[in-house]
Coordinates of C-alpha atoms in Angstrom, one line a residue:
Chain C
X1 CA 251.4 222.9 13.8
X2 CA 254.5 221.5 12.2
X3 CA 255.2 217.9 11.5
X4 CA 258.1 217.9 13.9
X5 CA 255.9 219.4 16.6
X6 CA 253.2 216.9 16.1
X7 CA 255.8 214.1 16.2
X8 CA 257.2 215.4 19.5
X9 CA 253.7 215.7 20.9
X10 CA 253.1 212.1 19.8
X11 CA 256.4 211.0 21.3
X12 CA 255.6 213.0 24.4
X13 CA 252.1 211.7 24.6
X14 CA 253.3 208.1 24.1
X15 CA 255.9 208.5 26.7
X16 CA 253.5 210.2 29.1
X17 CA 251.1 207.4 28.6
X18 CA 253.7 204.8 29.5
X19 CA 255.2 206.5 32.5
X20 CA 253.2 206.0 35.6
X21 CA 253.0 208.6 38.3
X22 CA 252.3 207.8 41.9
X23 CA 251.5 209.8 44.9
X24 CA 254.3 210.3 47.4
X25 CA 252.2 208.5 50.0
X26 CA 252.0 205.5 47.7
X27 CA 255.7 205.6 47.1
X28 CA 256.3 205.7 50.9
X29 CA 253.6 203.4 52.2
X30 CA 253.7 200.6 49.7
X31 CA 257.4 199.8 50.2
X32 CA 256.9 200.2 53.9
X33 CA 253.9 197.8 53.8
X34 CA 256.0 195.4 51.8
X35 CA 258.7 195.4 54.3
X36 CA 256.2 195.1 57.1
X37 CA 254.7 192.2 55.3
X38 CA 258.1 190.5 55.0
X39 CA 258.7 191.0 58.7
X40 CA 255.3 190.5 60.2
X41 CA 253.2 188.1 58.2
X42 CA 255.5 185.1 58.3
X43 CA 255.1 185.1 62.0
X44 CA 251.6 183.8 61.5
X45 CA 251.8 182.3 58.0
X46 CA 255.2 180.8 57.7
X47 CA 254.7 179.8 54.1
X48 CA 254.3 183.4 53.1
X49 CA 258.0 184.0 54.1
X50 CA 258.9 182.8 50.6
X51 CA 257.3 185.8 49.1
X52 CA 259.9 188.5 48.4
X53 CA 257.4 191.4 48.6
X54 CA 260.0 194.2 48.9
X55 CA 261.7 192.9 45.7
X56 CA 258.3 192.8 43.9
X57 CA 257.5 196.3 45.0
X58 CA 260.9 197.6 43.8
X59 CA 260.4 195.9 40.4
X60 CA 257.0 197.3 40.0
X61 CA 257.9 200.9 40.8
X62 CA 261.0 200.7 38.7
X63 CA 259.2 199.2 35.7
X64 CA 256.3 201.6 35.9
X65 CA 258.3 204.8 36.5
X66 CA 260.8 204.0 33.8
X67 CA 263.3 206.1 35.6
X68 CA 266.6 204.4 36.2
X69 CA 267.7 206.7 39.0
X70 CA 264.3 206.6 40.6
X71 CA 264.4 202.8 40.3
X72 CA 267.8 202.4 41.8
X73 CA 267.0 204.8 44.6
X74 CA 263.8 202.9 45.5
X75 CA 265.8 199.7 45.3
X76 CA 268.5 201.2 47.6
X77 CA 266.1 202.4 50.2
X78 CA 264.1 199.3 50.3
X79 CA 267.2 197.1 50.3
X80 CA 268.8 199.1 53.1
X81 CA 265.6 198.9 55.1
X82 CA 265.4 195.2 54.6
X83 CA 269.0 195.0 55.7
X84 CA 268.2 196.9 58.7
X85 CA 265.6 194.4 59.8
X86 CA 267.8 191.4 59.0
X87 CA 270.9 190.1 60.5
X88 CA 272.9 190.7 57.4
X89 CA 275.3 193.7 57.2
X90 CA 273.8 196.8 55.7
X91 CA 274.2 196.9 52.0
X92 CA 273.7 193.3 51.0
X93 CA 270.1 193.7 50.0
X94 CA 270.7 197.3 49.3
X95 CA 273.2 196.6 46.5
X96 CA 271.2 193.8 45.0
X97 CA 268.0 195.8 45.0
X98 CA 269.7 198.8 43.7
X99 CA 270.8 196.8 40.7
X100 CA 267.3 195.3 40.4
X101 CA 265.8 198.7 40.4
X102 CA 268.2 200.0 37.9
X103 CA 267.8 197.2 35.5
X104 CA 264.1 197.0 35.9
X105 CA 263.7 200.7 35.1
X106 CA 266.0 200.1 32.1
X107 CA 263.9 197.3 30.8
X108 CA 260.7 199.2 31.5
X109 CA 261.8 201.9 29.0
X110 CA 261.9 199.4 26.2
X111 CA 259.2 196.9 26.9
X112 CA 255.4 197.1 27.4
X113 CA 255.3 196.5 31.1
X114 CA 251.5 196.6 31.2
X115 CA 251.3 193.2 29.6
X116 CA 250.6 190.5 32.2
X117 CA 252.8 187.9 30.6
X118 CA 255.7 190.4 30.4
X119 CA 255.1 191.2 34.1
X120 CA 255.2 187.5 34.9
X121 CA 258.4 187.0 33.1
X122 CA 260.1 190.1 34.4
X123 CA 259.1 189.3 38.0
X124 CA 260.4 185.8 37.6
X125 CA 263.6 187.0 36.0
X126 CA 264.4 189.6 38.6
X127 CA 263.6 187.2 41.4
X128 CA 266.1 184.7 40.2
X129 CA 268.6 187.5 39.5
X130 CA 268.1 188.9 43.0
X131 CA 268.6 185.5 44.6
X132 CA 271.6 184.7 42.5
X133 CA 273.3 188.1 43.0
X134 CA 272.7 188.0 46.7
X135 CA 274.3 184.5 46.8
X136 CA 277.2 185.8 44.8
X137 CA 277.7 188.8 47.1
X138 CA 277.3 186.6 50.2
X139 CA 280.1 184.3 48.9
X140 CA 282.3 187.1 47.6
X141 CA 281.9 189.9 50.1
X142 CA 281.0 188.0 53.3
X143 CA 282.7 184.8 52.5
X144 CA 279.7 182.8 53.5
X145 CA 279.5 179.3 52.2
X146 CA 276.0 179.4 51.1
X147 CA 274.6 176.9 48.6
X148 CA 272.6 178.2 45.8
X149 CA 269.5 175.9 45.4
X150 CA 268.7 176.5 41.7
X151 CA 265.6 174.3 41.6
X152 CA 264.1 175.8 44.7
X153 CA 264.9 179.3 43.5
X154 CA 263.2 178.6 40.2
X155 CA 260.1 177.3 41.8
X156 CA 259.9 180.1 44.3
X157 CA 260.6 182.5 41.4
X158 CA 257.5 181.2 39.7
X159 CA 255.5 181.5 42.8
X160 CA 256.7 185.1 43.3
X161 CA 256.0 185.9 39.7
X162 CA 252.4 184.7 40.0
X163 CA 251.9 186.8 43.1
X164 CA 253.6 189.7 41.4
X165 CA 251.1 189.7 38.6
X166 CA 248.3 190.0 41.1
X167 CA 250.2 192.5 43.1
X168 CA 251.0 194.7 40.1
X169 CA 247.4 194.6 39.1
X170 CA 246.4 195.9 42.5
X171 CA 249.1 198.6 42.5
X172 CA 248.0 199.7 39.1
X173 CA 244.9 201.0 40.9
X174 CA 247.1 203.4 42.9
X175 CA 248.5 205.1 39.8
X176 CA 247.6 208.6 39.3
X177 CA 245.6 209.2 36.1
X178 CA 246.1 212.0 33.7
Chain U
X1 CA 283.2 216.3 31.6
X2 CA 279.8 217.7 32.3
X3 CA 278.4 216.3 29.1
X4 CA 279.9 212.9 30.0
X5 CA 278.2 213.0 33.3
X6 CA 275.0 214.0 31.8
X7 CA 275.2 211.3 29.2
X8 CA 276.1 208.6 31.7
X9 CA 274.2 210.1 34.6
X10 CA 272.2 207.1 35.4
X11 CA 275.0 204.6 35.3
X12 CA 277.1 207.1 37.3
X13 CA 274.5 207.4 40.0
X14 CA 274.2 203.6 40.0
X15 CA 277.9 203.2 40.5
X16 CA 278.0 205.8 43.2
X17 CA 275.2 204.2 45.1
X18 CA 276.7 200.8 44.7
X19 CA 280.1 202.1 45.7
X20 CA 278.6 203.8 48.8
X21 CA 277.0 200.6 49.9
X22 CA 280.1 198.6 49.2
X23 CA 282.0 201.0 51.4
X24 CA 279.3 200.7 54.0
X25 CA 279.5 197.0 53.8
X26 CA 283.2 197.0 53.9
X27 CA 283.3 199.2 57.0
X28 CA 280.9 196.9 58.8
X29 CA 282.8 193.8 57.8
X30 CA 286.2 195.3 58.6
X31 CA 285.3 196.8 61.9
X32 CA 282.8 194.1 62.8
X33 CA 280.6 196.9 63.9
X34 CA 277.1 197.6 62.9
X35 CA 275.9 200.9 61.5
X36 CA 273.3 201.3 64.2
X37 CA 271.8 204.5 63.1
X38 CA 270.3 203.2 59.9
X39 CA 268.9 200.2 61.7
X40 CA 267.4 202.5 64.4
X41 CA 265.7 204.6 61.7
X42 CA 264.3 201.6 60.0
X43 CA 263.2 199.9 63.1
X44 CA 261.7 203.1 64.4
X45 CA 259.8 203.5 61.2
X46 CA 258.6 199.9 61.0
X47 CA 257.8 198.9 64.5
X48 CA 255.0 201.4 65.2
X49 CA 253.2 200.0 62.1
X50 CA 253.9 196.5 63.3
X51 CA 252.5 197.4 66.7
X52 CA 249.4 198.9 65.0
X53 CA 249.0 195.8 62.9
X54 CA 249.4 193.6 66.0
X55 CA 246.8 195.6 67.8
X56 CA 244.4 195.3 64.8
X57 CA 245.2 191.7 64.5
X58 CA 244.7 191.0 68.2
X59 CA 241.4 192.9 68.2
X60 CA 240.1 191.5 65.0
X61 CA 241.2 188.0 65.5
X62 CA 238.8 187.6 68.3
X63 CA 236.0 189.0 66.3
X64 CA 236.9 186.8 63.3
X65 CA 237.2 183.8 65.5
X66 CA 233.9 184.6 67.3
X67 CA 232.3 185.2 63.9
X68 CA 233.6 181.9 62.7
X69 CA 232.5 180.2 65.9
X70 CA 229.1 181.9 65.7
X71 CA 228.9 180.8 62.2
X72 CA 229.7 177.3 63.2
X73 CA 227.4 177.6 66.1
X74 CA 224.6 178.5 63.8
X75 CA 225.3 175.6 61.6
X76 CA 225.6 173.3 64.6
X77 CA 222.4 174.7 66.0
X78 CA 220.6 174.0 62.7
X79 CA 222.0 170.5 62.6
X80 CA 221.0 169.8 66.1
X81 CA 217.6 171.2 65.5
X82 CA 217.2 169.0 62.5
X83 CA 218.4 166.1 64.6
X84 CA 216.0 167.0 67.3
X85 CA 213.1 167.1 64.9
X86 CA 214.1 163.7 63.6
X87 CA 214.3 162.3 67.2
X88 CA 210.9 163.8 68.0
X89 CA 209.4 162.1 65.1
X90 CA 211.1 158.9 66.0
X91 CA 210.0 159.3 69.6
X92 CA 206.4 159.8 68.6
X93 CA 206.7 156.7 66.4
X94 CA 208.1 154.7 69.3
X95 CA 205.5 156.0 71.7
X96 CA 202.8 154.9 69.2
X97 CA 204.5 151.5 68.8
X98 CA 204.7 151.1 72.6
X99 CA 201.1 152.2 73.0
X100 CA 200.0 149.8 70.4
X101 CA 202.1 147.0 72.0
X102 CA 200.5 147.7 75.3
X103 CA 197.0 147.6 73.8
X104 CA 197.8 144.4 72.0
X105 CA 199.2 142.9 75.2
X106 CA 196.1 144.0 77.2
X107 CA 193.9 142.6 74.5
X108 CA 195.8 139.3 74.4
X109 CA 195.7 139.0 78.2
X110 CA 192.0 139.8 78.2
X111 CA 191.4 137.4 75.3
X112 CA 193.3 134.7 77.2
X113 CA 191.4 135.1 80.4
X114 CA 187.9 135.8 79.3
X115 CA 185.7 132.7 79.1
X116 CA 184.0 134.0 76.0
X117 CA 185.3 132.9 72.6
X118 CA 186.6 136.0 70.9
X119 CA 188.4 137.1 67.8
X120 CA 190.7 140.1 67.7
X121 CA 190.0 142.8 65.1
X122 CA 191.4 146.1 64.0
X123 CA 189.3 149.1 63.3
X124 CA 190.0 150.0 59.7
X125 CA 187.5 152.8 59.1
X126 CA 184.7 154.8 60.3
X127 CA 181.2 155.4 59.1
X128 CA 180.3 158.3 56.8
X129 CA 177.3 159.5 58.7
X130 CA 177.5 162.8 60.5
X131 CA 175.7 161.6 63.7
X132 CA 176.3 157.9 63.4
X133 CA 179.0 156.3 65.4
X134 CA 179.9 153.4 63.2
X135 CA 183.2 151.8 62.5
X136 CA 184.4 149.0 60.4
X137 CA 186.6 146.2 61.5
X138 CA 188.8 143.9 59.4
X139 CA 187.1 140.8 60.5
X140 CA 184.1 139.6 58.7
X141 CA 182.0 136.5 58.1
X142 CA 185.0 134.5 57.0
X143 CA 186.3 134.9 60.5
X144 CA 183.0 133.8 62.0
X145 CA 181.7 137.2 62.7
X146 CA 177.9 137.5 62.5
X147 CA 175.5 140.2 62.8
X148 CA 174.5 140.9 66.4
X149 CA 177.8 140.0 68.0
X150 CA 179.2 142.1 70.7
X151 CA 182.4 144.0 70.3
X152 CA 184.4 144.7 73.4
X153 CA 187.8 145.8 74.6
X154 CA 189.5 144.9 77.9
X155 CA 188.1 148.1 79.3
X156 CA 184.5 147.6 78.4
X157 CA 182.0 147.2 75.7
X158 CA 182.3 149.0 72.4
X159 CA 179.3 148.2 70.3
X160 CA 177.6 145.5 68.3
X161 CA 178.1 144.1 64.8
X162 CA 175.3 145.5 62.7
X163 CA 176.5 144.1 59.4
X164 CA 179.0 141.4 58.5
X165 CA 180.7 141.2 55.2
X166 CA 183.2 138.5 54.1
X167 CA 186.3 140.5 55.0
X168 CA 184.9 143.2 57.2
X169 CA 182.1 144.0 59.6
X170 CA 180.3 147.1 60.6
X171 CA 180.1 148.0 64.3
X172 CA 177.5 150.2 65.8
X173 CA 179.3 152.0 68.7
X174 CA 177.6 152.4 72.0
X175 CA 177.6 156.1 71.6
X176 CA 175.4 155.9 68.5
X177 CA 171.8 157.1 69.1
X178 CA 170.5 153.8 67.8
X179 CA 172.4 151.7 70.3
X180 CA 170.8 150.1 73.3
X181 CA 172.0 147.4 75.7
X182 CA 170.8 146.1 79.0
X183 CA 173.0 147.2 81.9
X184 CA 173.1 146.7 85.6
X185 CA 174.7 148.9 88.3
X186 CA 177.5 147.3 90.2
X187 CA 176.7 148.7 93.6
X188 CA 172.9 148.5 93.8
X189 CA 172.2 146.0 91.0
X190 CA 169.8 148.5 89.4
X191 CA 168.9 147.5 85.9
X192 CA 168.4 149.8 83.1
X193 CA 168.9 150.3 79.4
X194 CA 172.0 151.9 78.0
X195 CA 171.4 154.2 75.0
X196 CA 173.7 156.2 72.9
X197 CA 173.2 159.9 72.4
X198 CA 175.7 160.7 69.7
X199 CA 177.8 162.3 72.3
X200 CA 180.7 160.9 74.3
X201 CA 178.3 160.2 77.2
X202 CA 175.6 157.6 77.1
X203 CA 172.3 157.5 78.9
X204 CA 170.8 154.8 81.1
X205 CA 167.1 154.8 80.8
X206 CA 164.3 153.1 82.7
X207 CA 165.9 153.4 86.2
X208 CA 163.1 154.2 88.6
X209 CA 163.5 157.3 90.5
X210 CA 163.5 155.6 93.8
X211 CA 166.5 153.4 93.0
X212 CA 169.8 154.5 94.4
X213 CA 172.5 155.3 91.8
X214 CA 175.3 157.6 92.6
X215 CA 177.9 159.4 90.6
X216 CA 181.0 157.1 90.3
X217 CA 179.0 153.9 90.2
X218 CA 179.9 151.4 87.6
X219 CA 177.5 149.8 85.2
X220 CA 178.0 146.4 83.7
X221 CA 176.2 144.5 81.1
X222 CA 173.3 142.6 82.5
X223 CA 173.0 140.0 79.7
X224 CA 169.4 140.7 79.3
X225 CA 169.7 141.9 75.8
X226 CA 171.1 138.6 74.6
X227 CA 173.9 140.5 72.8
X228 CA 176.4 141.3 75.5
X229 CA 177.1 138.6 78.0
X230 CA 176.6 139.6 81.6
X231 CA 179.5 141.1 83.5
X232 CA 181.3 143.3 80.9
X233 CA 182.1 146.8 82.1
X234 CA 180.0 149.5 80.4
X235 CA 181.0 152.7 82.0
X236 CA 181.0 155.0 85.0
X237 CA 178.2 157.2 86.1
X238 CA 179.0 160.8 85.5
X239 CA 175.8 162.5 86.4
X240 CA 172.5 161.5 88.0
X241 CA 169.4 163.7 87.8
X242 CA 166.2 163.0 89.5
X243 CA 163.3 162.4 87.1
X244 CA 159.7 161.2 87.1
X245 CA 159.2 158.3 86.7
X246 CA 162.8 157.4 85.8
X247 CA 166.2 158.8 86.7
X248 CA 168.3 160.5 84.1
X249 CA 171.7 158.9 84.3
X250 CA 174.7 159.7 82.2
X251 CA 177.4 157.2 81.8
X252 CA 180.9 157.6 80.4
X253 CA 181.7 154.5 78.4
X254 CA 184.9 152.9 79.5
X255 CA 185.5 150.7 76.4
X256 CA 187.0 153.4 74.3
X257 CA 189.3 155.1 76.8
X258 CA 192.5 154.0 75.2
X259 CA 191.3 154.8 71.7
X260 CA 189.6 152.5 69.3
X261 CA 192.1 150.6 67.3
X262 CA 192.0 147.0 68.5
X263 CA 188.8 145.3 69.6
X264 CA 187.6 141.9 70.4
X265 CA 184.5 140.4 68.8
X266 CA 182.7 137.9 71.0
X267 CA 181.9 134.9 68.8
X268 CA 180.5 133.0 71.7
X269 CA 179.7 135.1 74.7
X270 CA 179.8 133.6 78.2
X271 CA 178.1 135.3 81.1
X272 CA 180.5 136.4 83.8
X273 CA 180.0 137.6 87.3
X274 CA 179.7 141.2 88.1
X275 CA 182.4 142.4 90.5
X276 CA 181.1 143.2 93.9
X277 CA 181.1 146.5 95.6
X278 CA 183.8 148.8 94.5
X279 CA 186.4 148.4 97.1
X280 CA 189.3 150.5 98.2
X281 CA 192.6 149.7 96.7
X282 CA 194.5 149.9 99.9
X283 CA 194.2 147.2 102.5
X284 CA 192.4 148.3 105.6
X285 CA 193.6 147.5 109.1
X286 CA 191.0 145.9 111.3
X287 CA 191.8 145.9 115.0
X288 CA 191.3 142.8 117.1
X289 CA 188.1 142.4 119.0
X290 CA 188.0 143.7 122.6
X291 CA 189.1 141.1 125.2
X292 CA 185.7 141.0 126.9
X293 CA 183.6 141.0 123.8
X294 CA 181.3 138.1 123.8
X295 CA 181.7 135.8 120.9
X296 CA 178.8 135.5 118.6
X297 CA 177.0 137.5 116.1
X298 CA 177.8 141.1 116.4
X299 CA 175.4 143.9 116.6
X300 CA 174.0 144.8 113.3
X301 CA 175.7 147.8 111.9
X302 CA 173.9 150.7 110.6
X303 CA 172.0 149.3 107.7
X304 CA 173.2 150.7 104.5
X305 CA 170.3 150.0 102.2
X306 CA 167.0 151.6 101.6
X307 CA 164.2 151.9 104.1
X308 CA 162.4 149.1 102.3
X309 CA 165.4 146.9 102.7
X310 CA 165.5 147.7 106.4
X311 CA 161.9 146.9 106.8
X312 CA 162.2 143.7 104.9
X313 CA 165.1 142.6 107.0
X314 CA 163.2 143.4 110.2
X315 CA 160.2 141.3 109.0
X316 CA 162.5 138.5 108.1
X317 CA 164.0 138.6 111.6
X318 CA 160.6 138.6 113.1
X319 CA 159.5 135.7 111.0
X320 CA 162.6 133.7 111.8
X321 CA 162.1 134.4 115.6
X322 CA 158.6 132.9 115.4
X323 CA 159.6 130.1 112.9
X324 CA 157.4 131.7 110.4
X325 CA 158.2 131.5 106.7
X326 CA 156.7 134.2 104.6
X327 CA 154.7 133.0 101.6
X328 CA 154.2 129.4 102.8
X329 CA 151.1 129.7 104.9
X330 CA 147.7 129.4 103.5
X331 CA 145.5 132.4 103.2
X332 CA 143.9 133.2 106.5
X333 CA 146.6 131.5 108.6
X334 CA 148.0 133.3 111.6
X335 CA 150.5 136.0 110.7
X336 CA 153.6 136.4 112.9
X337 CA 153.6 138.9 115.7
X338 CA 155.2 141.9 114.1
X339 CA 155.4 143.7 117.5
X340 CA 157.7 141.1 118.8
X341 CA 160.9 142.5 119.9
X342 CA 163.7 140.9 118.0
X343 CA 166.9 140.1 119.8
X344 CA 170.1 141.6 118.5
X345 CA 171.4 138.1 117.7
X346 CA 168.5 137.6 115.5
X347 CA 169.1 140.8 113.5
X348 CA 168.3 140.9 109.9
X349 CA 171.9 140.6 109.0
X350 CA 172.1 137.2 110.7
X351 CA 169.4 135.6 108.6
X352 CA 169.0 137.5 105.5
X353 CA 169.2 135.3 102.5
X354 CA 171.9 136.1 100.1
X355 CA 170.7 137.7 97.0
X356 CA 167.1 137.9 98.3
X357 CA 165.1 140.4 96.6
X358 CA 166.5 139.8 93.1
X359 CA 168.4 142.8 92.3
X360 CA 169.9 143.6 95.6
X361 CA 173.4 142.5 96.3
X362 CA 173.9 139.6 98.4
X363 CA 174.1 140.1 102.1
X364 CA 176.4 137.9 104.1
X365 CA 174.7 135.2 106.0
X366 CA 176.7 136.0 109.1
X367 CA 178.3 139.3 109.9
X368 CA 181.9 139.4 109.3
X369 CA 183.9 140.0 112.4
X370 CA 187.4 139.4 113.7
X371 CA 188.2 136.2 115.4
X372 CA 187.1 136.0 118.9
X373 CA 189.6 136.7 121.5
X374 CA 192.8 138.5 120.9
X375 CA 194.1 137.8 117.5
X376 CA 197.7 137.0 117.1
X377 CA 198.0 139.5 114.3
X378 CA 195.9 142.4 113.1
X379 CA 193.8 141.4 110.3
X380 CA 194.0 143.2 107.1
X381 CA 191.6 143.0 104.3
X382 CA 192.6 143.1 100.7
X383 CA 190.0 145.5 99.7
X384 CA 187.5 146.2 102.4
X385 CA 185.8 149.5 102.5
X386 CA 187.5 151.9 104.8
X387 CA 184.4 152.6 106.8
X388 CA 183.1 149.0 107.0
X389 CA 182.4 147.7 110.4
X390 CA 183.0 144.2 111.7
X391 CA 179.4 143.6 111.5
X392 CA 178.2 144.8 108.2
X393 CA 174.7 145.4 107.3
X394 CA 172.8 143.8 104.7
X395 CA 174.5 145.6 101.9
X396 CA 178.0 145.7 103.3
X397 CA 180.1 143.3 101.4
X398 CA 182.3 140.8 103.1
X399 CA 186.0 141.4 103.2
X400 CA 187.8 139.4 100.7
X401 CA 189.9 137.6 103.2
X402 CA 190.0 137.9 106.9
X403 CA 191.4 135.6 109.5
X404 CA 189.0 133.7 111.5
X405 CA 185.6 132.7 110.3
X406 CA 185.4 132.7 106.7
X407 CA 182.8 135.2 105.4
X408 CA 180.0 133.8 103.5
X409 CA 179.6 133.9 99.9
X410 CA 179.1 137.5 99.0
X411 CA 176.4 137.3 96.5
X412 CA 174.6 134.9 94.3
X413 CA 176.2 136.4 91.3
X414 CA 179.6 135.7 92.6
X415 CA 179.9 132.0 93.0
X416 CA 183.6 132.0 93.5
X417 CA 184.2 133.6 96.9
X418 CA 187.9 132.8 96.7
X419 CA 188.3 135.3 94.0
X420 CA 189.1 138.7 95.3
X421 CA 186.7 141.5 94.4
X422 CA 187.8 143.6 91.6
X423 CA 187.8 147.3 92.1
X424 CA 186.1 149.2 89.5
X425 CA 188.0 151.5 87.3
X426 CA 190.8 149.0 86.8
X427 CA 191.0 147.6 83.2
X428 CA 190.0 144.1 82.9
X429 CA 193.4 143.3 81.5
X430 CA 194.9 144.2 84.8
X431 CA 192.3 142.4 86.9
X432 CA 192.3 138.8 87.9
X433 CA 190.0 136.8 85.8
X434 CA 188.0 133.6 86.3
X435 CA 190.0 130.9 84.7

């Protein structure tokens, strides 16, 4: 076994260890459940409407799969589905979540996304990014005079980040091993 | 070009996707039309799941609520059970308090009305002997209690003081085998000696077999023993067996019916009267006399005493008819004619001396009868026997109060005829007393 071969194996092994694989059912049902949660649960628990579960799911799958195209596709699908169930025109959430999925996957390649603190920070960052970019698009593309409440966004970002850590820990159980 | 796309594939895909969505967005905004197809797909994909969730929620919410309710119910049931237990304990406590208060009240009333000088005492302990019926009271010689004093309750006698200590005294209960007291029956004035047996029932000894004592009769203290004053209730006859030469009579003591916690010690006993015949509680209606009934002494009713009593009354009537007084003539003097027919008006009930014969109850000097002629109102007696006739026999007690001629004094042992007879079985605290 040559040195280069062992180095490639190590690189491959390291990369294989970092890239998480999920069952197609998980990739289908978890985003669907997140959208369902977003739509259904606030009917009974209004305070849970502040949780951006589809965003958190997109961030998780993008981070863990470390595939930028996969990340942006998940973001696109989830975003468009969220658009479909909202009053906004199709594409608003789609574009934002596409960007989130892409950037999350890009970050996941370079960072240790299994670290809880890193997950907390990334979830917080992407929530704020998501809210801010949506606000920008709403003002730029739809000409909506919407105020951006920074303080509220930061607080809700922290709340979502905390929930994201627990959610990511739960979704880790759904990863395929080996 | 291909290598460029490969190198920037990711960003290229991103830009394409973003661009496609921007176009989609622009189309919607420009035409103000919705892309319905995508929404239909999404809604079609999501709503069945939402329906399932709603079904599960609706089904499970009832279970969850019921479970929570049942859980609460269990807690509430436990709390209520605990509260019930506490209330039961409190209720028992209050019942005991009430019972104690009633006993104390009865004791106080009795103590107030009895002519004897008494001191109230509490039972503080019982004797250690297996067969002995001995208790200790909290009154001793410092309270004036001495050995030999009687201990009673409003319901009857309890025992005697057999030992007096400075702060306590020992009471021999009437159920103790060593206890004895002189008693007398209420109805027939039969004397005997009450003895304890170590059982709940006491025995009355030395009652000749020919004496008449029935079940249900009351015995009172006779005062002969110099311990218990005359007139205190002793108990009710529960069984009478024929014996030779004495009857075997079992009496249930009445003094300990309500428990033995508070008693009275007779410091100075005063003899009392023994209540007369046990009378009915309900007043009895006595119809007015027939219009053509001749005034005067009525026919003697069926005598109620023994054959000896009847014979004695007959002789007395015969003697009265011939102005002969028995026991006054000298020996050898002419006896009265015992074959003389005695008129009805000279019946034995008309002339029998009250209390004659010693132990027998007093017979009224004149028979009790309704007033002559039609009475304005039907007379009622407070406590006359239901089967008593207007002309009672020698042993028929007089009604307590009847209109018309006042009945004679009922008995020598009841000097106060105005006092209504006291039915037996009624606690002394509830009976009228001699003031």
